[in-house]
Amino acid sequence: MYNAKVIIPGLIVAVAVFTAPFWLNIGSAPYEYPAVALPVAKDGIACIEPVEWMRAQHMTLLNTWRDQAVREEKRTYVASDGKEWNVSLQNTCMTCHASQAEFCDKCHLQNNVQPYCWNCHVAPKGNK
Amino acid sequence: MEKSRRDFLKTVGLSGTALSVVGLSVASLSATGLSAVSPSAAAPGSATTAAEGVVPEGTIPTVQGRYITSPTQLTATRWAMVIDTRRFTTKEAVAKVVNACHREHNVPNVPSAMHAVKWLWEDTFAHSFPDDPNPYLPDAVVHGNFPLLCNHCDNPPCVRVCPTGATFKQEDGIVVMDPHRCIGCRFCMAGCPYGSRSFNFRDPLPFIDDVNSAYPPRTRGVVEKCTFCPERLAAGKLPACVEASDGAILFGDLNDPESTVRQALAQNFTVRRKPTLGTGPGVYYII
């Protein structure tokens, strides 16, 4: 092989760099799901949709809510259980989820997700 | 090390076969959920502190939510506004409706005129109706105060020039601004002949005295304007300025002969701003 004394060390370094995340994390604590501050269920209603679905799909729901309210003038959401909700982040979601720091930010910060909701929308007063 | 073309092709062929076999077996393992790297195998029971935060894949329920028009929604085929300028003889009268609007919608009070943001404002007769006005008009008209706002045109130039669809016309005639899609290009400001649009050159939050937490403020880099309060119409309420005006501003369906605006138009001589431009403004002024 030509230039083996350069290529082989180079390959070793490249493999080491690409697999570094695995080596560096050996022995570190396992990933812990952030403990978000869940609001107390009111009248037996945990959230507008099943909690498992909300955890996985809340961003989809919020995007759809935004477009339906602002662009389609459909400002009432009929949930799967038939209950009607005002389509509004500030006036519906945040009446229960009253703390950005203890609810939204818990997962978003840990997973380095930076939604831009709060650039405009008023963050819940529970923060202060 | 000499390698013939034949040897090279052999090596390449063998390597390719080996790679595809490995790839296929990994894929089939993941599909059956047997692979160690599949998230579904790792999830159940592995989290101790927030166990209910962990959902094995495939157990997320489906939902059947629907979106409907609010039951309280006020509807019209063409919303329009009639402003009785005879009732706005003082600056205080105009300031009252302006403040009601700006407080409700978190419109910042930026001191610099260059960076000012306005939804509803006042100006002189010459600036409001510049289309070659008659000479020798009454003093009350020439020196009057005229509340100005977005005209929610039939043929809105701002909508035509918006490259992202951030501003658009609803079926009920309201020209809406969707700040989520606004990229701040300000074409709409160039297109609007009424100066109804303002750009947030600065972060508006420091200039809002008392933030109304029921309505979202905007951010630096987006354009905003009067929206004819669709969020209030959905709740069965008239726009904030109409409510604050004690009847000096009327709001209703232009296509309904029984509506308050049509009756006001039938009983009074009204003008619109810059009608020669062909935008078809939806705001009428009783002079």
Coordinates of C-alpha atoms in Angstrom, one line a residue:
Chain A
M1 CA 0.0 0.0 0.0
Y2 CA 1.3 3.4 -0.8
N3 CA 1.7 5.9 2.1
A4 CA 0.6 3.2 4.6
K5 CA 2.3 5.1 7.4
V6 CA 0.0 8.0 6.9
I7 CA -3.2 6.2 5.8
I8 CA -3.4 3.6 8.6
P9 CA -3.0 6.0 11.5
G10 CA -5.4 8.3 9.7
L11 CA -8.0 5.5 9.5
I12 CA -7.5 4.7 13.2
V13 CA -8.0 8.3 14.2
A14 CA -11.1 8.6 12.0
V15 CA -12.7 5.5 13.5
A16 CA -11.9 6.7 17.0
V17 CA -13.4 10.1 16.3
F18 CA -16.6 8.7 14.8
T19 CA -17.2 6.2 17.6
A20 CA -16.1 8.7 20.3
P21 CA -19.7 9.2 21.5
F22 CA -20.0 5.6 22.4
W23 CA -16.6 5.4 24.2
L24 CA -17.1 8.7 26.1
N25 CA -20.5 7.7 27.4
I26 CA -19.5 4.2 28.7
G27 CA -20.2 4.2 32.4
S28 CA -22.2 7.4 32.5
A29 CA -25.6 7.5 34.0
P30 CA -28.5 6.2 31.8
Y31 CA -30.8 8.8 30.2
E32 CA -33.4 10.0 32.6
Y33 CA -36.7 11.2 31.4
P34 CA -37.2 14.7 32.8
A35 CA -39.8 15.0 35.5
V36 CA -42.2 17.6 34.2
A37 CA -44.6 19.3 36.5
L38 CA -47.9 17.9 35.5
P39 CA -50.9 20.0 36.3
V40 CA -53.6 18.5 38.6
A41 CA -56.3 16.8 36.6
K42 CA -59.5 18.9 36.7
D43 CA -62.9 17.2 36.7
G44 CA -61.2 13.9 35.8
I45 CA -59.8 15.4 32.6
A46 CA -56.0 14.9 32.3
C47 CA -55.5 16.8 29.0
I48 CA -57.5 17.5 25.9
E49 CA -56.4 14.2 24.4
P50 CA -54.9 11.0 26.0
V51 CA -51.7 11.9 27.8
E52 CA -49.6 9.4 25.8
W53 CA -50.7 10.9 22.6
M54 CA -50.1 14.4 23.8
R55 CA -46.5 13.5 24.8
A56 CA -45.7 12.2 21.4
Q57 CA -47.8 14.6 19.2
H58 CA -48.2 17.9 21.1
M59 CA -46.1 19.7 18.5
T60 CA -48.3 18.4 15.7
L61 CA -51.4 19.4 17.6
L62 CA -50.0 22.9 18.3
N63 CA -49.1 23.5 14.7
T64 CA -52.6 22.4 13.5
W65 CA -54.2 24.5 16.2
R66 CA -52.3 27.5 15.0
D67 CA -53.3 27.1 11.4
Q68 CA -56.9 26.2 12.1
A69 CA -57.3 29.2 14.4
V70 CA -55.4 31.8 12.5
R71 CA -56.0 30.7 8.9
E72 CA -59.2 28.7 8.8
E73 CA -61.2 30.5 11.5
K74 CA -62.0 27.3 13.2
R75 CA -61.4 28.2 16.8
T76 CA -63.1 25.3 18.5
Y77 CA -61.5 21.9 18.9
V78 CA -63.8 18.9 19.4
A79 CA -61.6 16.4 21.2
S80 CA -61.8 12.6 20.7
D81 CA -64.0 12.4 23.8
G82 CA -66.4 15.1 22.4
K83 CA -65.4 17.9 24.7
E84 CA -65.0 21.3 23.1
W85 CA -61.9 23.5 23.6
N86 CA -61.1 27.0 22.6
V87 CA -58.2 26.7 20.2
S88 CA -55.7 28.9 21.9
L89 CA -52.2 28.3 23.3
Q90 CA -52.3 31.1 25.8
N91 CA -56.0 30.8 26.8
T92 CA -56.4 27.1 26.9
C93 CA -53.1 25.1 27.2
M94 CA -51.5 27.5 29.6
T95 CA -54.4 27.7 32.0
C96 CA -53.4 24.3 33.2
H97 CA -49.8 24.1 32.2
A98 CA -49.0 27.2 34.1
S99 CA -45.2 27.1 34.1
Q100 CA -42.9 27.3 31.1
A101 CA -39.8 26.5 33.2
E102 CA -41.4 23.4 35.0
F103 CA -43.3 22.0 32.0
C104 CA -42.2 23.0 28.5
D105 CA -38.5 23.7 29.2
K106 CA -37.9 20.5 31.2
C107 CA -37.9 18.3 28.1
H108 CA -37.0 21.0 25.5
L109 CA -33.8 22.0 27.3
Q110 CA -32.7 18.5 27.9
N111 CA -33.2 17.5 24.3
N112 CA -31.9 20.8 22.9
V113 CA -35.2 21.6 21.2
Q114 CA -35.8 25.3 20.7
P115 CA -39.3 26.1 19.7
Y116 CA -40.0 29.7 19.1
C117 CA -43.4 29.9 20.7
W118 CA -42.3 32.3 23.4
N119 CA -40.7 34.8 21.0
C120 CA -44.2 36.2 20.7
H121 CA -46.6 34.3 23.0
V122 CA -46.8 35.4 26.6
A123 CA -45.1 32.8 28.7
P124 CA -47.3 31.5 31.5
K125 CA -47.3 33.6 34.6
G126 CA -46.3 30.6 36.7
N127 CA -42.7 31.3 35.9
K128 CA -42.6 34.4 37.9
Chain B
M1 CA 1.6 -4.7 -4.7
E2 CA 0.4 -5.2 -8.2
K3 CA -3.4 -5.8 -8.7
S4 CA -5.0 -6.8 -11.9
R5 CA -8.3 -5.4 -13.0
R6 CA -9.8 -8.9 -12.5
D7 CA -8.7 -9.1 -8.9
F8 CA -10.0 -5.6 -8.2
L9 CA -13.5 -6.4 -9.5
K10 CA -13.6 -9.6 -7.5
T11 CA -12.8 -7.7 -4.3
V12 CA -15.4 -5.0 -5.0
G13 CA -18.1 -7.6 -5.8
L14 CA -17.4 -9.7 -2.7
S15 CA -17.5 -6.6 -0.4
G16 CA -20.7 -5.4 -1.9
T17 CA -22.4 -8.8 -1.3
A18 CA -21.2 -8.9 2.2
L19 CA -22.4 -5.4 3.0
S20 CA -25.9 -6.1 1.6
V21 CA -26.2 -9.3 3.6
V22 CA -25.4 -7.5 6.8
G23 CA -27.7 -4.6 5.9
L24 CA -30.6 -6.9 5.2
S25 CA -30.2 -8.9 8.3
V26 CA -30.1 -5.8 10.5
A27 CA -33.2 -4.5 8.8
S28 CA -35.2 -7.7 9.3
L29 CA -34.1 -7.8 12.9
S30 CA -35.3 -4.3 13.6
A31 CA -38.6 -5.0 11.8
T32 CA -39.4 -7.9 14.0
G33 CA -38.4 -5.9 17.1
L34 CA -35.6 -8.3 18.0
S35 CA -32.7 -6.0 17.5
A36 CA -30.9 -4.6 20.5
V37 CA -30.9 -1.1 19.0
S38 CA -34.6 -0.9 18.6
P39 CA -36.0 1.7 21.0
S40 CA -39.1 -0.5 21.8
A41 CA -36.9 -3.1 23.4
A42 CA -35.1 -0.6 25.7
A43 CA -38.1 1.5 26.8
P44 CA -40.3 -0.6 29.2
G45 CA -39.2 -0.4 32.8
S46 CA -35.9 1.1 32.1
A47 CA -36.8 4.5 33.4
T48 CA -37.1 4.7 37.1
T49 CA -37.8 8.3 38.1
A50 CA -40.5 9.2 35.6
A51 CA -41.8 5.8 34.6
E52 CA -45.1 7.1 33.2
G53 CA -43.2 9.3 30.8
V54 CA -42.1 6.2 28.9
V55 CA -44.4 4.8 26.3
P56 CA -43.5 1.6 24.4
E57 CA -43.8 2.2 20.7
G58 CA -47.0 1.2 19.2
T59 CA -49.1 1.9 22.3
I60 CA -49.8 5.6 21.4
P61 CA -53.5 5.9 20.9
T62 CA -55.0 7.5 17.9
V63 CA -57.2 10.5 18.2
Q64 CA -60.1 11.8 16.3
G65 CA -60.2 15.5 17.1
R66 CA -62.1 17.8 14.8
Y67 CA -62.0 21.6 14.2
I68 CA -65.3 23.5 14.1
T69 CA -66.3 27.1 13.9
S70 CA -66.9 28.4 17.3
P71 CA -70.6 28.3 18.3
T72 CA -70.5 31.9 19.4
Q73 CA -68.9 33.0 16.1
L74 CA -70.4 36.2 14.5
T75 CA -70.5 35.6 10.8
A76 CA -70.9 37.8 7.7
T77 CA -70.2 37.6 4.0
R78 CA -68.4 41.0 4.0
W79 CA -67.5 42.7 7.3
A80 CA -67.3 46.4 7.0
M81 CA -67.0 49.4 9.3
V82 CA -68.6 52.8 9.3
I83 CA -66.9 55.6 11.3
D84 CA -68.9 58.6 12.3
T85 CA -66.3 61.3 12.2
R86 CA -68.7 63.8 13.6
R87 CA -68.4 62.0 16.9
F88 CA -64.5 62.3 16.9
T89 CA -64.2 66.0 17.3
T90 CA -61.6 65.9 20.0
K91 CA -58.2 64.1 20.2
E92 CA -59.4 62.4 23.4
A93 CA -62.3 60.8 21.6
V94 CA -59.9 59.2 19.1
A95 CA -57.4 58.4 21.8
K96 CA -60.1 56.4 23.7
V97 CA -60.7 53.9 20.8
V98 CA -56.9 53.8 20.0
N99 CA -56.0 52.9 23.5
A100 CA -58.8 50.3 23.7
C101 CA -57.4 48.6 20.6
H102 CA -53.7 48.9 21.5
R103 CA -54.2 47.7 25.0
E104 CA -56.2 44.7 23.9
H105 CA -53.7 43.7 21.2
N106 CA -50.5 44.5 23.0
V107 CA -49.5 47.1 20.5
P108 CA -46.2 48.6 21.7
N109 CA -46.0 52.3 22.3
V110 CA -42.6 53.0 20.7
P111 CA -41.6 56.7 21.2
S112 CA -39.6 57.0 18.0
A113 CA -41.9 57.9 15.1
M114 CA -39.6 56.0 12.8
H115 CA -40.2 52.7 14.7
A116 CA -43.7 53.4 15.8
V117 CA -46.3 50.5 15.6
K118 CA -49.9 51.4 15.0
W119 CA -53.1 49.5 14.4
L120 CA -55.5 52.4 14.8
W121 CA -54.3 56.0 14.7
E122 CA -55.5 59.4 13.8
D123 CA -54.4 61.9 11.1
T124 CA -55.5 65.1 9.5
F125 CA -58.1 65.4 6.7
A126 CA -55.5 66.2 4.1
H127 CA -53.5 63.1 4.9
S128 CA -56.6 60.9 5.3
F129 CA -58.4 61.9 2.1
P130 CA -55.8 63.3 -0.3
D131 CA -57.7 62.8 -3.5
D132 CA -58.0 66.4 -4.6
P133 CA -60.4 67.7 -1.8
N134 CA -62.8 70.6 -2.5
P135 CA -61.5 74.0 -1.4
Y136 CA -63.3 76.0 1.3
L137 CA -64.4 73.0 3.4
P138 CA -65.7 73.6 6.9
D139 CA -63.0 74.1 9.5
A140 CA -64.4 71.2 11.5
V141 CA -63.5 68.9 8.5
V142 CA -60.2 70.5 7.5
H143 CA -58.9 70.5 11.0
G144 CA -60.6 67.4 12.2
N145 CA -59.2 64.1 13.6
F146 CA -59.8 61.0 11.6
P147 CA -59.4 57.6 13.1
L148 CA -57.5 55.5 10.5
L149 CA -57.0 51.7 10.4
C150 CA -56.6 48.9 8.0
N151 CA -59.3 49.2 5.3
H152 CA -59.7 45.4 4.8
C153 CA -59.9 46.0 1.1
D154 CA -61.9 44.0 -1.5
N155 CA -58.7 43.9 -3.6
P156 CA -55.9 44.1 -1.0
P157 CA -52.5 45.0 -2.5
C158 CA -50.7 43.7 0.6
V159 CA -52.1 40.2 0.0
R160 CA -51.0 40.3 -3.6
V161 CA -47.4 41.1 -2.8
C162 CA -46.9 38.9 0.2
P163 CA -44.5 36.2 -0.8
T164 CA -45.3 33.7 2.0
G165 CA -49.1 34.0 2.3
A166 CA -48.6 35.4 5.7
T167 CA -51.3 38.0 4.9
F168 CA -54.5 36.8 3.2
K169 CA -58.1 37.6 2.8
Q170 CA -60.8 35.5 4.5
E171 CA -64.1 34.7 3.0
D172 CA -65.8 37.2 5.3
G173 CA -63.7 40.1 3.8
I174 CA -61.2 40.4 6.7
V175 CA -57.6 40.8 5.6
V176 CA -55.7 38.7 8.2
M177 CA -52.1 38.8 9.2
D178 CA -50.5 35.5 10.3
P179 CA -47.3 36.6 12.1
H180 CA -46.1 32.9 12.2
R181 CA -45.4 33.1 8.5
C182 CA -44.2 36.7 8.2
I183 CA -40.6 36.9 7.1
G184 CA -40.4 40.7 7.6
C185 CA -39.8 41.5 3.9
R186 CA -42.1 44.5 4.2
F187 CA -43.5 44.2 0.7
C188 CA -46.9 44.6 2.2
M189 CA -45.9 47.9 3.7
A190 CA -44.8 49.1 0.3
G191 CA -48.0 47.8 -1.2
C192 CA -50.5 49.3 1.2
P193 CA -51.6 52.7 0.1
Y194 CA -53.0 53.6 3.5
G195 CA -49.9 53.1 5.7
S196 CA -51.9 50.6 7.7
R197 CA -49.0 48.3 8.4
S198 CA -46.2 48.7 10.9
F199 CA -42.9 46.8 11.1
N200 CA -41.4 45.7 14.4
F201 CA -38.0 47.2 14.0
R202 CA -37.3 46.5 17.7
D203 CA -38.4 44.0 20.2
P204 CA -41.9 45.3 21.1
L205 CA -42.1 43.8 24.6
P206 CA -40.2 46.6 26.5
F207 CA -42.7 49.1 25.0
I208 CA -45.9 47.3 26.2
D209 CA -46.9 48.8 29.5
D210 CA -49.3 46.1 30.6
V211 CA -49.2 42.9 28.6
N212 CA -52.6 41.4 28.0
S213 CA -51.9 37.8 28.5
A214 CA -55.0 36.7 26.5
Y215 CA -53.5 38.0 23.2
P216 CA -50.0 37.2 21.8
P217 CA -47.7 40.2 21.3
R218 CA -45.5 40.1 18.2
T219 CA -41.7 39.9 17.9
R220 CA -39.0 41.8 16.3
G221 CA -38.9 41.4 12.5
V222 CA -42.6 40.9 11.7
V223 CA -45.2 43.2 10.3
E224 CA -48.5 43.8 12.0
K225 CA -51.8 45.7 11.5
C226 CA -55.4 45.9 12.5
T227 CA -57.1 42.5 12.1
F228 CA -60.8 43.5 12.6
C229 CA -60.5 41.3 15.8
P230 CA -61.3 37.8 14.4
E231 CA -60.6 36.4 17.9
R232 CA -63.3 38.6 19.4
L233 CA -65.8 37.8 16.6
A234 CA -65.2 34.1 17.3
A235 CA -66.2 34.8 20.9
G236 CA -69.3 36.7 19.8
K237 CA -67.9 40.1 20.6
L238 CA -67.5 43.1 18.3
P239 CA -64.1 44.6 17.6
A240 CA -62.4 46.4 20.5
C241 CA -62.6 49.9 18.9
V242 CA -66.3 49.4 18.1
E243 CA -67.0 48.4 21.7
A244 CA -65.1 51.4 23.1
S245 CA -66.6 53.9 20.7
D246 CA -70.1 54.1 22.2
G247 CA -71.7 53.8 18.8
A248 CA -69.4 56.2 16.9
I249 CA -68.0 53.2 15.0
L250 CA -70.4 50.7 13.5
F251 CA -69.5 47.2 12.4
G252 CA -71.6 44.8 10.4
D253 CA -72.2 42.8 7.2
L254 CA -72.0 45.0 4.1
N255 CA -74.1 42.5 2.1
D256 CA -77.0 42.4 4.6
P257 CA -79.4 45.3 4.0
E258 CA -80.6 45.1 7.6
S259 CA -77.2 45.5 9.2
T260 CA -76.2 48.5 11.1
V261 CA -73.6 49.5 8.6
R262 CA -76.0 49.3 5.7
Q263 CA -78.5 51.5 7.5
A264 CA -75.8 54.0 8.4
L265 CA -74.7 54.0 4.8
A266 CA -78.3 54.5 3.6
Q267 CA -78.9 57.4 5.9
N268 CA -75.6 59.3 5.6
F269 CA -73.2 60.5 2.9
T270 CA -70.0 58.5 3.4
V271 CA -66.6 58.5 1.8
R272 CA -63.8 56.0 1.7
R273 CA -60.0 56.6 1.6
K274 CA -58.4 56.8 -1.9
P275 CA -61.2 55.1 -3.8
T276 CA -59.5 55.9 -7.1
L277 CA -56.9 53.2 -6.4
G278 CA -59.5 50.5 -6.8
T279 CA -58.7 48.6 -3.6
G280 CA -62.3 48.7 -2.5
P281 CA -61.8 49.8 1.1
G282 CA -64.2 48.3 3.7
V283 CA -64.0 51.2 6.1
Y284 CA -66.5 54.1 5.4
Y285 CA -66.4 57.5 6.9
I286 CA -69.4 59.7 7.6
I287 CA -68.1 63.2 7.2

